[in-house]
Amino acid sequence: MTSRHRDLLAHPPHRPLVAASILSADFSRLGEECHSVLAAGADLLHVDIMDGHFVPNLSMGPAVCAAVRRACPETFLDVHLMVTDPLAFLDPFAKAGADHLTFHVEAVEDPAAAISRIASAGLSTGLAFNPDTPVERVLPWIAEVDLVLVMSIHPGFSGQAFMPEVLEKMAEIAPRLRPEQRLEVDGGVNPTTAAACREAGVDVLVSASSIFGSEDYRGQIEAIRGAGTTASTPQGA
Ligand code: DX5
Ligand code: ZN
């Protein structure tokens, strides 16, 4: 377990973490954008990897992750693999400085083996599932991972509308997690939908367009985190 991992888990469960997804950053100024959202209070960076096969889009690869690591040496990098063969990318992303890998349950035949491989590489583990996938697909494995990711859009693109029907999946998973485990939501998260997700037990809120499309990163991050929760010390900025 890396020190960044320990730092992330050290936050008490009642304090939601905001993960800025760099998918909506200005890629021509990526390092600067990462520094800006971290200085504005984002707790970690979410790195969306798409292979054009598992999802109908391409995004970025290990070289971009490595560039973000160089720009932000101390920041927790949460890599979300939306790819057909996630284990093929374990070593490249571990070498690129990822702290955490989330893979999709729909993409693997043996989730337990995938979790074990990622953990053995020293990264924290995440299990994601799509809006069309029943919660029963992930329940057998949730005790084994550090984080469960509930997709609240069909993955592939930022800027889509939140799907409220996934809230009941969050409410089903949240009480089954141990205090040191995290429940993450990804897709269509803005200050309004974030409130509903927090109410359902989510404590890691991923946002791309709502943060990077805002004129006020700090205000937007604080609104997503929710009233009454304290902003963290910026990391890696
Ligand atoms: C989409 C990605 C998300 C995306 C979210 O498939 O997994 O992380 O960046 O974008 P917004 O927050 O704009 O819905
Ligand atoms: Zn994502």
mmCIF file of C-alpha atoms and ligand atoms in Angstrom:
data_model
loop_
_atom_site.group_PDB
_atom_site.id
_atom_site.type_symbol
_atom_site.label_atom_id
_atom_site.label_comp_id
_atom_site.label_asym_id
_atom_site.label_seq_id
_atom_site.Cartn_x
_atom_site.Cartn_y
_atom_site.Cartn_z
ATOM 1 C CA MET A 1 0.000 0.000 0.000
ATOM 2 C CA THR A 2 1.490 3.356 -1.002
ATOM 3 C CA SER A 3 1.533 6.376 1.287
ATOM 4 C CA ARG A 4 -0.897 8.124 -1.069
ATOM 5 C CA HIS A 5 -3.253 5.200 -0.611
ATOM 6 C CA ARG A 6 -2.970 5.435 3.168
ATOM 7 C CA ASP A 7 -3.602 9.180 2.989
ATOM 8 C CA LEU A 8 -6.758 8.680 0.948
ATOM 9 C CA LEU A 9 -8.157 6.048 3.284
ATOM 10 C CA ALA A 10 -7.233 8.111 6.344
ATOM 11 C CA HIS A 11 -10.113 10.478 5.692
ATOM 12 C CA PRO A 12 -13.039 9.649 7.951
ATOM 13 C CA PRO A 13 -15.935 8.079 6.066
ATOM 14 C CA HIS A 14 -18.258 10.992 6.741
ATOM 15 C CA ARG A 15 -16.034 13.294 4.729
ATOM 16 C CA PRO A 16 -16.725 12.864 1.013
ATOM 17 C CA LEU A 17 -13.805 12.948 -1.399
ATOM 18 C CA VAL A 18 -14.028 14.796 -4.701
ATOM 19 C CA ALA A 19 -12.233 13.141 -7.618
ATOM 20 C CA ALA A 20 -11.661 15.475 -10.561
ATOM 21 C CA SER A 21 -11.856 13.521 -13.812
ATOM 22 C CA ILE A 22 -9.296 14.977 -16.198
ATOM 23 C CA LEU A 23 -11.349 13.829 -19.196
ATOM 24 C CA SER A 24 -12.872 17.314 -19.392
ATOM 25 C CA ALA A 25 -9.628 19.190 -18.754
ATOM 26 C CA ASP A 26 -8.008 21.313 -21.442
ATOM 27 C CA PHE A 27 -5.495 18.725 -22.669
ATOM 28 C CA SER A 28 -3.285 21.422 -24.171
ATOM 29 C CA ARG A 29 -2.644 22.591 -20.590
ATOM 30 C CA LEU A 30 -3.065 19.324 -18.723
ATOM 31 C CA GLY A 31 -0.477 19.821 -15.973
ATOM 32 C CA GLU A 32 -1.747 23.306 -15.250
ATOM 33 C CA GLU A 33 -5.351 22.077 -15.157
ATOM 34 C CA CYS A 34 -4.425 19.320 -12.692
ATOM 35 C CA HIS A 35 -2.685 21.839 -10.453
ATOM 36 C CA SER A 36 -5.700 24.162 -10.633
ATOM 37 C CA VAL A 37 -8.295 21.585 -9.539
ATOM 38 C CA LEU A 38 -6.044 20.306 -6.760
ATOM 39 C CA ALA A 39 -5.389 23.825 -5.507
ATOM 40 C CA ALA A 40 -9.169 24.338 -5.628
ATOM 41 C CA GLY A 41 -9.697 21.426 -3.241
ATOM 42 C CA ALA A 42 -10.030 18.255 -5.341
ATOM 43 C CA ASP A 43 -8.793 15.309 -3.258
ATOM 44 C CA LEU A 44 -7.614 13.101 -6.089
ATOM 45 C CA LEU A 45 -7.472 12.863 -9.869
ATOM 46 C CA HIS A 46 -9.592 10.369 -11.799
ATOM 47 C CA VAL A 47 -7.996 9.151 -15.032
ATOM 48 C CA ASP A 48 -10.438 7.671 -17.574
ATOM 49 C CA ILE A 49 -8.977 5.046 -19.899
ATOM 50 C CA MET A 50 -11.056 3.997 -22.922
ATOM 51 C CA ASP A 51 -10.064 1.484 -25.575
ATOM 52 C CA GLY A 52 -12.646 2.108 -28.303
ATOM 53 C CA HIS A 53 -13.953 -1.417 -27.733
ATOM 54 C CA PHE A 54 -15.387 -1.741 -24.235
ATOM 55 C CA VAL A 55 -16.724 1.775 -24.781
ATOM 56 C CA PRO A 56 -17.209 3.614 -28.085
ATOM 57 C CA ASN A 57 -14.496 6.179 -27.496
ATOM 58 C CA LEU A 58 -10.740 6.560 -27.091
ATOM 59 C CA SER A 59 -9.237 8.703 -24.380
ATOM 60 C CA MET A 60 -5.688 8.396 -23.108
ATOM 61 C CA GLY A 61 -3.081 5.801 -22.220
ATOM 62 C CA PRO A 62 -0.227 5.174 -19.796
ATOM 63 C CA ALA A 63 1.933 7.967 -21.242
ATOM 64 C CA VAL A 64 -0.652 10.558 -20.245
ATOM 65 C CA CYS A 65 -0.986 8.989 -16.808
ATOM 66 C CA ALA A 66 2.795 9.200 -16.430
ATOM 67 C CA ALA A 67 2.709 12.852 -17.450
ATOM 68 C CA VAL A 68 0.067 13.570 -14.801
ATOM 69 C CA ARG A 69 2.214 11.740 -12.248
ATOM 70 C CA ARG A 70 5.207 13.917 -13.158
ATOM 71 C CA ALA A 71 3.092 17.056 -12.840
ATOM 72 C CA CYS A 72 1.543 15.952 -9.527
ATOM 73 C CA PRO A 73 4.007 13.694 -7.692
ATOM 74 C CA GLU A 74 1.983 13.483 -4.462
ATOM 75 C CA THR A 75 -1.544 13.194 -5.797
ATOM 76 C CA PHE A 76 -3.614 10.030 -5.592
ATOM 77 C CA LEU A 77 -4.263 8.838 -9.160
ATOM 78 C CA ASP A 78 -7.476 6.836 -9.519
ATOM 79 C CA VAL A 79 -7.347 5.049 -12.887
ATOM 80 C CA HIS A 80 -10.697 3.904 -14.295
ATOM 81 C CA LEU A 81 -10.163 1.233 -16.934
ATOM 82 C CA MET A 82 -13.025 1.123 -19.421
ATOM 83 C CA VAL A 83 -11.278 -1.515 -21.504
ATOM 84 C CA THR A 84 -12.000 -5.051 -22.644
ATOM 85 C CA ASP A 85 -8.798 -6.543 -21.212
ATOM 86 C CA PRO A 86 -7.985 -4.628 -18.014
ATOM 87 C CA LEU A 87 -5.189 -6.916 -16.820
ATOM 88 C CA ALA A 88 -3.255 -6.270 -20.034
ATOM 89 C CA PHE A 89 -2.880 -2.692 -18.770
ATOM 90 C CA LEU A 90 -2.013 -3.403 -15.149
ATOM 91 C CA ASP A 91 1.759 -3.212 -15.512
ATOM 92 C CA PRO A 92 1.781 -0.197 -17.865
ATOM 93 C CA PHE A 93 -0.368 1.827 -15.472
ATOM 94 C CA ALA A 94 1.526 0.654 -12.393
ATOM 95 C CA LYS A 95 4.733 1.846 -14.102
ATOM 96 C CA ALA A 96 2.994 5.097 -15.070
ATOM 97 C CA GLY A 97 2.418 5.916 -11.410
ATOM 98 C CA ALA A 98 -1.209 4.882 -10.856
ATOM 99 C CA ASP A 99 -2.158 4.369 -7.218
ATOM 100 C CA HIS A 100 -5.437 2.673 -7.914
ATOM 101 C CA LEU A 101 -7.041 0.643 -10.715
ATOM 102 C CA THR A 102 -10.765 0.182 -11.147
ATOM 103 C CA PHE A 103 -11.891 -2.408 -13.695
ATOM 104 C CA HIS A 104 -15.388 -3.299 -14.871
ATOM 105 C CA VAL A 105 -17.071 -6.498 -13.747
ATOM 106 C CA GLU A 106 -18.472 -6.825 -17.295
ATOM 107 C CA ALA A 107 -14.932 -7.058 -18.697
ATOM 108 C CA VAL A 108 -13.504 -10.004 -16.781
ATOM 109 C CA GLU A 109 -14.383 -13.642 -16.314
ATOM 110 C CA ASP A 110 -12.787 -13.955 -12.902
ATOM 111 C CA PRO A 111 -13.107 -10.797 -10.800
ATOM 112 C CA ALA A 112 -11.354 -12.400 -7.819
ATOM 113 C CA ALA A 113 -8.269 -13.116 -9.926
ATOM 114 C CA ALA A 114 -8.243 -9.577 -11.315
ATOM 115 C CA ILE A 115 -8.536 -8.078 -7.822
ATOM 116 C CA SER A 116 -5.720 -10.255 -6.596
ATOM 117 C CA ARG A 117 -3.425 -9.323 -9.513
ATOM 118 C CA ILE A 118 -3.981 -5.601 -8.989
ATOM 119 C CA ALA A 119 -3.455 -5.831 -5.234
ATOM 120 C CA SER A 120 -0.294 -7.882 -5.751
ATOM 121 C CA ALA A 121 1.068 -5.082 -7.915
ATOM 122 C CA GLY A 122 0.699 -2.764 -4.905
ATOM 123 C CA LEU A 123 -2.283 -0.788 -6.172
ATOM 124 C CA SER A 124 -5.623 -0.353 -4.475
ATOM 125 C CA THR A 125 -8.515 -2.079 -6.173
ATOM 126 C CA GLY A 126 -11.835 -0.923 -7.563
ATOM 127 C CA LEU A 127 -14.766 -2.778 -9.089
ATOM 128 C CA ALA A 128 -17.091 -0.869 -11.430
ATOM 129 C CA PHE A 129 -20.388 -1.787 -12.994
ATOM 130 C CA ASN A 130 -22.534 -0.190 -15.660
ATOM 131 C CA PRO A 131 -26.088 1.144 -15.310
ATOM 132 C CA ASP A 132 -27.507 -1.876 -17.151
ATOM 133 C CA THR A 133 -25.680 -4.369 -14.941
ATOM 134 C CA PRO A 134 -27.623 -5.615 -11.911
ATOM 135 C CA VAL A 135 -26.114 -4.994 -8.508
ATOM 136 C CA GLU A 136 -26.072 -8.759 -7.921
ATOM 137 C CA ARG A 137 -23.171 -9.015 -10.382
ATOM 138 C CA VAL A 138 -20.855 -7.154 -7.997
ATOM 139 C CA LEU A 139 -22.128 -8.176 -4.569
ATOM 140 C CA PRO A 140 -20.055 -11.400 -4.395
ATOM 141 C CA TRP A 141 -16.838 -9.392 -4.793
ATOM 142 C CA ILE A 142 -17.373 -6.173 -2.870
ATOM 143 C CA ALA A 143 -15.740 -7.445 0.323
ATOM 144 C CA GLU A 144 -12.505 -7.962 -1.635
ATOM 145 C CA VAL A 145 -11.997 -4.477 -3.059
ATOM 146 C CA ASP A 146 -10.980 -1.098 -1.680
ATOM 147 C CA LEU A 147 -13.633 0.722 -3.694
ATOM 148 C CA VAL A 148 -16.871 -0.013 -5.550
ATOM 149 C CA LEU A 149 -17.719 2.282 -8.473
ATOM 150 C CA VAL A 150 -21.360 2.728 -9.437
ATOM 151 C CA MET A 151 -21.623 4.108 -12.978
ATOM 152 C CA SER A 152 -24.399 6.660 -13.237
ATOM 153 C CA ILE A 153 -24.075 7.046 -17.018
ATOM 154 C CA HIS A 154 -23.272 4.654 -19.853
ATOM 155 C CA PRO A 155 -19.487 5.045 -19.883
ATOM 156 C CA GLY A 156 -17.638 6.566 -22.802
ATOM 157 C CA PHE A 157 -18.211 10.290 -22.686
ATOM 158 C CA SER A 158 -18.274 13.079 -20.170
ATOM 159 C CA GLY A 159 -21.120 15.570 -20.107
ATOM 160 C CA GLN A 160 -24.000 13.062 -19.990
ATOM 161 C CA ALA A 161 -27.018 13.280 -17.688
ATOM 162 C CA PHE A 162 -27.031 11.436 -14.362
ATOM 163 C CA MET A 163 -29.268 8.343 -14.284
ATOM 164 C CA PRO A 164 -31.240 8.548 -11.015
ATOM 165 C CA GLU A 165 -32.267 4.885 -11.162
ATOM 166 C CA VAL A 166 -28.773 3.893 -10.013
ATOM 167 C CA LEU A 167 -29.295 5.543 -6.619
ATOM 168 C CA GLU A 168 -30.924 2.410 -5.300
ATOM 169 C CA LYS A 169 -27.819 0.389 -6.203
ATOM 170 C CA MET A 170 -25.730 2.747 -4.085
ATOM 171 C CA ALA A 171 -28.119 2.392 -1.164
ATOM 172 C CA GLU A 172 -27.899 -1.366 -1.494
ATOM 173 C CA ILE A 173 -24.101 -1.484 -1.522
ATOM 174 C CA ALA A 174 -23.241 1.242 1.020
ATOM 175 C CA PRO A 175 -24.350 -0.583 4.198
ATOM 176 C CA ARG A 176 -22.400 -3.692 3.138
ATOM 177 C CA LEU A 177 -19.046 -1.901 2.994
ATOM 178 C CA ARG A 178 -16.559 -1.704 5.840
ATOM 179 C CA PRO A 179 -15.547 1.768 7.089
ATOM 180 C CA GLU A 180 -12.238 1.676 5.239
ATOM 181 C CA GLN A 181 -13.879 0.823 1.909
ATOM 182 C CA ARG A 182 -15.159 3.493 -0.433
ATOM 183 C CA LEU A 183 -18.235 3.855 -2.614
ATOM 184 C CA GLU A 184 -17.658 5.975 -5.713
ATOM 185 C CA VAL A 185 -20.066 7.409 -8.264
ATOM 186 C CA ASP A 186 -19.082 8.437 -11.785
ATOM 187 C CA GLY A 187 -21.174 10.178 -14.418
ATOM 188 C CA GLY A 188 -23.343 13.275 -14.444
ATOM 189 C CA VAL A 189 -22.235 14.319 -10.973
ATOM 190 C CA ASN A 190 -22.963 17.975 -10.218
ATOM 191 C CA PRO A 191 -23.866 19.735 -6.961
ATOM 192 C CA THR A 192 -27.495 18.566 -7.177
ATOM 193 C CA THR A 193 -26.925 14.927 -8.121
ATOM 194 C CA ALA A 194 -23.972 14.724 -5.715
ATOM 195 C CA ALA A 195 -26.307 15.487 -2.819
ATOM 196 C CA ALA A 196 -28.529 12.537 -3.767
ATOM 197 C CA CYS A 197 -25.480 10.272 -4.078
ATOM 198 C CA ARG A 198 -24.102 11.295 -0.693
ATOM 199 C CA GLU A 199 -27.518 10.615 0.782
ATOM 200 C CA ALA A 200 -27.353 7.122 -0.746
ATOM 201 C CA GLY A 201 -23.985 6.475 0.918
ATOM 202 C CA VAL A 202 -21.423 7.534 -1.690
ATOM 203 C CA ASP A 203 -18.177 8.988 -0.348
ATOM 204 C CA VAL A 204 -16.113 9.482 -3.531
ATOM 205 C CA LEU A 205 -17.683 11.784 -6.114
ATOM 206 C CA VAL A 206 -16.143 11.800 -9.596
ATOM 207 C CA SER A 207 -16.801 14.824 -11.753
ATOM 208 C CA ALA A 208 -15.414 15.951 -15.101
ATOM 209 C CA SER A 209 -17.623 18.453 -16.919
ATOM 210 C CA SER A 210 -19.237 19.969 -13.843
ATOM 211 C CA ILE A 211 -15.819 20.971 -12.471
ATOM 212 C CA PHE A 212 -13.816 21.732 -15.612
ATOM 213 C CA GLY A 213 -16.796 23.428 -17.285
ATOM 214 C CA SER A 214 -17.144 25.795 -14.368
ATOM 215 C CA GLU A 215 -15.631 29.265 -14.039
ATOM 216 C CA ASP A 216 -15.129 28.578 -10.340
ATOM 217 C CA TYR A 217 -13.395 25.259 -9.692
ATOM 218 C CA ARG A 218 -13.261 25.811 -5.930
ATOM 219 C CA GLY A 219 -16.934 26.706 -5.589
ATOM 220 C CA GLN A 220 -17.987 23.761 -7.724
ATOM 221 C CA ILE A 221 -15.797 21.271 -5.848
ATOM 222 C CA GLU A 222 -17.117 22.519 -2.512
ATOM 223 C CA ALA A 223 -20.700 22.286 -3.755
ATOM 224 C CA ILE A 224 -20.132 18.699 -4.946
ATOM 225 C CA ARG A 225 -18.531 17.777 -1.630
ATOM 226 C CA GLY A 226 -21.555 19.218 0.141
ATOM 227 C CA ALA A 227 -22.352 21.760 2.795
ATOM 228 C CA GLY A 228 -20.933 21.197 6.237
ATOM 229 C CA THR A 229 -17.892 19.244 5.064
ATOM 230 C CA THR A 230 -14.470 20.805 5.294
ATOM 231 C CA ALA A 231 -12.171 21.273 2.330
ATOM 232 C CA SER A 232 -8.949 19.276 2.476
ATOM 233 C CA THR A 233 -5.387 20.448 2.159
ATOM 234 C CA PRO A 234 -4.670 20.549 -1.572
ATOM 235 C CA GLN A 235 -2.376 17.725 -2.656
ATOM 236 C CA GLY A 236 0.333 17.826 -5.255
ATOM 237 C CA ALA A 237 -0.386 21.341 -6.426
HETATM 238 C C1 DX5 B 1 -17.108 8.493 -18.539
HETATM 239 C C2 DX5 B 1 -16.074 8.533 -17.456
HETATM 240 C C3 DX5 B 1 -16.357 9.577 -16.456
HETATM 241 C C4 DX5 B 1 -16.536 10.935 -17.062
HETATM 242 C C5 DX5 B 1 -17.506 11.683 -16.237
HETATM 243 O O1 DX5 B 1 -17.241 7.271 -19.114
HETATM 244 O O2 DX5 B 1 -15.924 7.314 -16.768
HETATM 245 O O3 DX5 B 1 -15.355 9.606 -15.445
HETATM 246 O O4 DX5 B 1 -15.333 11.639 -17.142
HETATM 247 O O5 DX5 B 1 -17.832 12.878 -16.872
HETATM 248 P P1 DX5 B 1 -18.973 13.831 -16.301
HETATM 249 O O6 DX5 B 1 -18.627 14.151 -14.887
HETATM 250 O O7 DX5 B 1 -18.945 14.999 -17.215
HETATM 251 O O8 DX5 B 1 -20.252 13.042 -16.399
HETATM 252 ZN ZN ZN B 2 -14.524 7.452 -14.932
#
